[in-house]
């Protein structure tokens, strides 16, 4: 750069990461941040509330807001999730729409496009999971979405393999306004410890259950305390389900399933923090929890 050229401004701002359930938003946010700030599962509707993850690139701070997948709500919990996602659009500087390129096209994408139009924010489209898409299908798909909305950029990526993700990071940074960094250099996420513990437990539950259980279960952390004498972080948490039969599945024969969930969660927490944990997990039945406003306010920030 010559002496006559102005310095390149630092860029910083918020990016709302939106899309349908299971589009790979959380995997992408983790990849961009470089650390796991959101749990990941192959089950739809894994993300239940907004999660902030700060990605940094030379000359830029990208505050990514991972949001619940936008879907047709069937319970008050789902309505709160969708509202949380759409609210993020209004407070962001930029929208990153993540589409599963390998998924069948449908009305859900039309709804997302209409949301973008109403928000009136600049948007970038990431066509994710292109590693699962036949190569001849990619160019027509890029052309189709480019014709449907004036995206700043449309980029094919694979959040799983990392293909195209660094180019996406550069496009996000370039689209943000000039400004100062809003977070300390070592700040990655605003998720409180108790909330993150509950999310890790739920991730391990999701990995081990199927059918309706992922949707009908929640994890509520009751307490987190330090046992200084034993050098332990002691966590008391409840896994909440809707039916007695679901409770039996999670407990497992002789308590094998819940012990497995607790062990896997403890190991991840210890690896991440370098501290020792003891998890006291119980399972309780609450048939109406997805419709209970007071209970939901502790899980997804209210309805």
Short mmCIF file of C-alpha atoms in Angstrom, two decimals:
data_model
loop_
_atom_site.label_atom_id
_atom_site.label_comp_id
_atom_site.label_asym_id
_atom_site.label_seq_id
_atom_site.Cartn_x
_atom_site.Cartn_y
_atom_site.Cartn_z
CA UNK A 1 0.00 0.00 0.00
CA UNK A 2 1.43 3.35 -0.98
CA UNK A 3 1.55 6.36 1.37
CA UNK A 4 -1.29 8.01 -0.55
CA UNK A 5 -3.74 5.15 -0.09
CA UNK A 6 -6.08 5.37 2.92
CA UNK A 7 -5.81 2.62 5.55
CA UNK A 8 -8.26 -0.28 5.27
CA UNK A 9 -10.95 0.26 7.92
CA UNK A 10 -11.61 -2.34 10.61
CA UNK A 11 -15.03 -3.91 10.15
CA UNK A 12 -17.33 -5.23 12.86
CA UNK A 13 -20.98 -6.10 13.19
CA UNK A 14 -23.69 -8.65 13.86
CA UNK A 15 -24.65 -11.42 11.45
CA UNK A 16 -27.97 -13.25 11.91
CA UNK A 17 -27.50 -16.86 10.77
CA UNK A 18 -30.91 -18.12 9.68
CA UNK A 19 -32.35 -21.07 7.81
CA UNK A 20 -34.59 -24.10 8.06
CA UNK A 21 -34.02 -26.80 10.69
CA UNK A 22 -31.02 -29.05 10.06
CA UNK A 23 -29.50 -26.76 7.41
CA UNK A 24 -26.14 -26.92 9.22
CA UNK A 25 -26.17 -23.46 10.80
CA UNK A 26 -24.58 -24.51 14.09
CA UNK A 27 -21.88 -26.55 12.38
CA UNK A 28 -21.08 -23.53 10.23
CA UNK A 29 -20.98 -21.12 13.18
CA UNK A 30 -18.63 -23.45 15.06
CA UNK A 31 -16.41 -23.73 11.98
CA UNK A 32 -16.25 -19.94 11.53
CA UNK A 33 -15.57 -19.26 15.22
CA UNK A 34 -12.98 -22.01 15.41
CA UNK A 35 -14.42 -23.34 18.67
CA UNK A 36 -17.58 -25.22 19.60
CA UNK A 37 -20.05 -22.58 20.79
CA UNK A 38 -23.25 -24.39 19.71
CA UNK A 39 -24.21 -28.03 20.11
CA UNK A 40 -24.61 -30.05 16.92
CA UNK A 41 -26.94 -32.92 16.09
CA UNK A 42 -28.46 -34.54 13.03
CA UNK A 43 -31.87 -34.03 14.65
CA UNK A 44 -33.90 -31.01 13.41
CA UNK A 45 -34.64 -28.20 15.89
CA UNK A 46 -31.48 -28.83 17.91
CA UNK A 47 -30.91 -25.08 18.44
CA UNK A 48 -33.64 -23.68 20.69
CA UNK A 49 -32.44 -20.16 21.36
CA UNK A 50 -30.08 -17.59 19.88
CA UNK A 51 -26.39 -18.28 20.46
CA UNK A 52 -23.66 -15.68 19.97
CA UNK A 53 -20.33 -16.80 18.58
CA UNK A 54 -17.61 -14.28 17.70
CA UNK A 55 -15.41 -15.07 14.69
CA UNK A 56 -12.29 -13.04 14.02
CA UNK A 57 -10.44 -12.54 10.78
CA UNK A 58 -7.69 -10.03 9.90
CA UNK A 59 -9.29 -6.60 10.12
CA UNK A 60 -12.72 -7.87 11.12
CA UNK A 61 -14.87 -9.04 14.03
CA UNK A 62 -17.90 -11.10 12.94
CA UNK A 63 -20.51 -11.51 15.68
CA UNK A 64 -22.50 -14.52 14.49
CA UNK A 65 -25.94 -15.15 15.97
CA UNK A 66 -26.92 -18.78 15.49
CA UNK A 67 -30.72 -19.01 15.50
CA UNK A 68 -33.31 -21.78 15.82
CA UNK A 69 -34.40 -23.28 12.51
CA UNK A 70 -37.45 -21.54 11.07
CA UNK A 71 -40.35 -24.00 10.78
CA UNK A 72 -44.11 -24.26 11.20
CA UNK A 73 -44.65 -24.12 14.98
CA UNK A 74 -46.80 -26.80 16.62
CA UNK A 75 -46.26 -25.84 20.27
CA UNK A 76 -45.61 -22.66 22.23
CA UNK A 77 -41.99 -23.74 22.52
CA UNK A 78 -41.69 -23.82 18.74
CA UNK A 79 -43.38 -20.44 18.42
CA UNK A 80 -40.85 -18.95 20.83
CA UNK A 81 -38.00 -20.52 18.83
CA UNK A 82 -39.23 -19.12 15.52
CA UNK A 83 -39.83 -15.69 17.04
CA UNK A 84 -36.31 -15.73 18.47
CA UNK A 85 -34.94 -16.42 15.00
CA UNK A 86 -36.96 -13.72 13.26
CA UNK A 87 -36.18 -11.16 15.99
CA UNK A 88 -32.48 -11.64 15.27
CA UNK A 89 -33.03 -10.25 11.78
CA UNK A 90 -34.09 -6.86 13.13
CA UNK A 91 -30.97 -6.38 15.26
CA UNK A 92 -28.34 -7.58 12.78
CA UNK A 93 -26.19 -5.67 10.30
CA UNK A 94 -26.17 -8.57 7.88
CA UNK A 95 -28.10 -11.80 7.31
CA UNK A 96 -26.47 -15.11 6.45
CA UNK A 97 -29.08 -17.44 4.99
CA UNK A 98 -27.99 -21.07 5.14
CA UNK A 99 -29.72 -23.49 2.76
CA UNK A 100 -29.24 -27.26 2.63
CA UNK A 101 -28.27 -27.60 -1.03
CA UNK A 102 -28.90 -31.35 -1.00
CA UNK A 103 -32.41 -31.06 0.44
CA UNK A 104 -35.62 -30.96 -1.61
CA UNK A 105 -36.80 -27.49 -2.51
CA UNK A 106 -40.05 -26.38 -0.87
CA UNK A 107 -42.29 -23.65 0.50
CA UNK A 108 -40.04 -23.15 3.52
CA UNK A 109 -37.48 -21.42 1.33
CA UNK A 110 -40.13 -19.09 -0.08
CA UNK A 111 -41.05 -18.11 3.48
CA UNK A 112 -37.39 -17.39 4.26
CA UNK A 113 -37.08 -15.19 1.18
CA UNK A 114 -40.15 -13.22 2.29
CA UNK A 115 -38.58 -12.76 5.73
CA UNK A 116 -35.48 -11.32 4.08
CA UNK A 117 -37.59 -8.95 2.02
CA UNK A 118 -39.40 -7.69 5.13
CA UNK A 119 -36.17 -7.31 7.11
CA UNK A 120 -34.58 -5.20 4.38
CA UNK A 121 -31.06 -6.14 5.47
CA UNK A 122 -28.18 -7.05 3.15
CA UNK A 123 -27.92 -10.83 2.88
CA UNK A 124 -25.45 -13.49 1.82
CA UNK A 125 -26.60 -16.97 0.85
CA UNK A 126 -24.53 -20.02 1.81
CA UNK A 127 -25.54 -23.16 -0.05
CA UNK A 128 -24.40 -25.74 2.47
CA UNK A 129 -23.75 -29.48 2.16
CA UNK A 130 -22.56 -29.22 -1.45
CA UNK A 131 -20.42 -32.27 -0.71
CA UNK A 132 -23.71 -34.23 -0.85
CA UNK A 133 -24.94 -32.60 -4.06
CA UNK A 134 -24.23 -33.95 -7.57
CA UNK A 135 -21.91 -31.46 -9.24
CA UNK A 136 -24.14 -30.92 -12.34
CA UNK A 137 -26.93 -29.70 -10.03
CA UNK A 138 -24.91 -26.92 -8.41
CA UNK A 139 -24.83 -24.28 -11.16
CA UNK A 140 -28.62 -24.36 -11.79
CA UNK A 141 -29.19 -24.08 -8.03
CA UNK A 142 -26.88 -21.06 -7.76
CA UNK A 143 -28.66 -19.43 -10.68
CA UNK A 144 -32.11 -20.16 -9.23
CA UNK A 145 -31.41 -18.54 -5.85
CA UNK A 146 -29.59 -15.60 -7.44
CA UNK A 147 -32.74 -14.89 -9.46
CA UNK A 148 -35.05 -15.13 -6.43
CA UNK A 149 -33.38 -12.49 -4.24
CA UNK A 150 -30.67 -9.80 -4.63
CA UNK A 151 -28.11 -11.49 -2.39
CA UNK A 152 -24.79 -9.71 -2.01
CA UNK A 153 -23.15 -13.04 -2.67
CA UNK A 154 -24.20 -16.66 -3.19
CA UNK A 155 -21.53 -19.15 -2.24
CA UNK A 156 -21.43 -22.95 -2.15
CA UNK A 157 -19.87 -24.40 1.01
CA UNK A 158 -19.60 -27.48 3.15
CA UNK A 159 -19.59 -26.61 6.84
CA UNK A 160 -18.71 -30.23 7.59
CA UNK A 161 -15.56 -30.39 5.45
CA UNK A 162 -14.70 -26.67 5.58
CA UNK A 163 -14.85 -26.27 1.79
CA UNK A 164 -15.60 -22.64 0.92
CA UNK A 165 -15.90 -21.53 4.56
CA UNK A 166 -12.88 -19.20 4.57
CA UNK A 167 -14.10 -17.52 1.40
CA UNK A 168 -17.47 -17.08 3.10
CA UNK A 169 -15.73 -15.52 6.12
CA UNK A 170 -14.03 -13.01 3.81
CA UNK A 171 -17.36 -12.12 2.19
CA UNK A 172 -19.03 -11.66 5.59
CA UNK A 173 -16.21 -9.43 6.83
CA UNK A 174 -16.30 -7.28 3.68
CA UNK A 175 -20.07 -6.79 4.03
CA UNK A 176 -19.94 -5.50 7.62
CA UNK A 177 -19.82 -1.78 8.43
CA UNK A 178 -16.60 -0.07 9.44
CA UNK A 179 -16.32 0.15 13.21
CA UNK A 180 -14.48 -0.86 16.34
CA UNK A 181 -14.48 -4.33 17.84
CA UNK A 182 -17.25 -4.83 20.37
CA UNK A 183 -15.71 -7.74 22.28
CA UNK A 184 -12.44 -8.54 24.00
CA UNK A 185 -9.96 -10.58 21.97
CA UNK A 186 -10.53 -13.74 24.04
CA UNK A 187 -14.33 -13.51 24.02
CA UNK A 188 -16.04 -16.30 22.04
CA UNK A 189 -19.62 -16.63 23.29
CA UNK A 190 -22.10 -15.11 25.72
CA UNK A 191 -23.61 -18.45 26.75
CA UNK A 192 -23.59 -18.72 30.57
CA UNK A 193 -21.86 -21.80 32.04
CA UNK A 194 -25.06 -23.35 33.39
CA UNK A 195 -26.78 -22.96 30.05
CA UNK A 196 -23.84 -24.51 28.20
CA UNK A 197 -23.79 -27.47 30.59
CA UNK A 198 -27.47 -28.09 29.85
CA UNK A 199 -26.83 -27.89 26.13
CA UNK A 200 -23.99 -30.42 26.31
CA UNK A 201 -26.17 -32.84 28.25
CA UNK A 202 -28.94 -32.39 25.68
CA UNK A 203 -26.50 -32.98 22.81
CA UNK A 204 -25.45 -36.31 24.33
CA UNK A 205 -29.11 -37.21 24.80
CA UNK A 206 -29.86 -36.34 21.15
CA UNK A 207 -27.01 -38.55 19.99
CA UNK A 208 -28.51 -41.53 21.80
CA UNK A 209 -32.26 -41.19 21.19
CA UNK A 210 -34.61 -41.30 18.22
CA UNK A 211 -38.18 -40.80 17.03
CA UNK A 212 -40.13 -38.30 19.15
CA UNK A 213 -37.75 -38.12 22.10
CA UNK A 214 -35.48 -35.32 20.77
CA UNK A 215 -38.48 -33.01 20.42
CA UNK A 216 -40.19 -34.07 23.65
CA UNK A 217 -37.16 -33.68 25.92
CA UNK A 218 -35.44 -30.74 27.57
CA UNK A 219 -32.59 -30.28 30.03
CA UNK A 220 -32.90 -27.94 32.97
CA UNK A 221 -29.82 -27.21 35.08
CA UNK A 222 -30.96 -26.76 38.66
CA UNK A 223 -27.63 -25.80 40.24
CA UNK A 224 -23.89 -25.51 39.62
CA UNK A 225 -21.64 -25.36 42.68
CA UNK A 226 -17.97 -25.74 43.45
CA UNK A 227 -16.85 -28.43 45.89
CA UNK A 228 -13.46 -26.98 46.77
CA UNK A 229 -12.54 -29.86 49.07
CA UNK A 230 -12.84 -32.36 46.19
CA UNK A 231 -11.83 -29.91 43.46
CA UNK A 232 -15.10 -30.63 41.63
CA UNK A 233 -17.81 -28.66 39.86
CA UNK A 234 -21.02 -30.35 40.97
CA UNK A 235 -23.98 -30.03 38.60
CA UNK A 236 -27.58 -30.97 39.37
CA UNK A 237 -29.74 -31.19 36.24
CA UNK A 238 -33.09 -32.63 35.19
CA UNK A 239 -33.96 -34.20 31.87
CA UNK A 240 -37.63 -33.41 31.34
CA UNK A 241 -39.87 -35.57 29.12
CA UNK A 242 -43.58 -35.78 28.37
CA UNK A 243 -44.38 -39.46 29.05
CA UNK A 244 -43.45 -42.19 31.50
CA UNK A 245 -42.36 -44.40 28.62
CA UNK A 246 -39.88 -41.74 27.52
CA UNK A 247 -38.49 -41.60 31.03
CA UNK A 248 -37.86 -45.34 30.90
CA UNK A 249 -35.97 -45.02 27.61
CA UNK A 250 -33.67 -42.29 28.95
CA UNK A 251 -33.01 -44.06 32.25
CA UNK A 252 -32.36 -47.32 30.39
CA UNK A 253 -32.13 -50.82 31.81
CA UNK A 254 -30.45 -50.59 35.17
CA UNK A 255 -29.75 -46.89 34.55
CA UNK A 256 -27.34 -47.60 31.70
CA UNK A 257 -28.61 -44.91 29.32
CA UNK A 258 -28.60 -42.01 31.75
CA UNK A 259 -25.15 -43.02 33.01
CA UNK A 260 -23.90 -43.07 29.43
CA UNK A 261 -25.37 -39.60 28.77
CA UNK A 262 -23.83 -38.25 31.96
CA UNK A 263 -20.41 -39.76 31.27
CA UNK A 264 -20.26 -38.39 27.72
CA UNK A 265 -21.37 -34.93 28.89
CA UNK A 266 -18.86 -34.92 31.75
CA UNK A 267 -16.00 -35.89 29.47
CA UNK A 268 -16.76 -33.08 27.02
CA UNK A 269 -17.13 -30.49 29.77
CA UNK A 270 -13.83 -31.54 31.33
CA UNK A 271 -12.01 -31.51 28.01
CA UNK A 272 -13.31 -28.03 27.22
CA UNK A 273 -12.67 -26.45 30.62
CA UNK A 274 -9.79 -28.43 32.11
CA UNK A 275 -11.83 -28.80 35.31
CA UNK A 276 -13.38 -31.87 36.96
CA UNK A 277 -17.16 -32.29 36.96
CA UNK A 278 -19.68 -34.44 38.77
CA UNK A 279 -23.13 -34.57 37.12
CA UNK A 280 -26.24 -35.52 39.08
CA UNK A 281 -28.83 -36.27 36.38
CA UNK A 282 -32.47 -37.11 37.08
CA UNK A 283 -35.39 -37.67 34.72
CA UNK A 284 -38.83 -36.28 35.40
CA UNK A 285 -42.12 -36.29 33.54
CA UNK A 286 -43.97 -33.07 32.73
CA UNK A 287 -46.62 -33.74 30.11
CA UNK A 288 -47.28 -30.14 29.12
CA UNK A 289 -43.82 -28.60 29.28
CA UNK A 290 -43.83 -27.47 25.62
CA UNK A 291 -46.98 -25.41 26.34
CA UNK A 292 -46.00 -24.08 29.79
CA UNK A 293 -44.94 -20.41 29.57
CA UNK A 294 -43.13 -20.36 32.93
CA UNK A 295 -41.16 -23.49 32.16
CA UNK A 296 -40.34 -22.33 28.63
CA UNK A 297 -39.02 -19.02 29.91
CA UNK A 298 -36.20 -21.02 31.52
CA UNK A 299 -35.42 -22.85 28.27
CA UNK A 300 -35.95 -20.56 25.27
CA UNK A 301 -36.26 -17.12 26.75
CA UNK A 302 -40.02 -16.92 27.03
CA UNK A 303 -42.96 -17.04 24.61
#
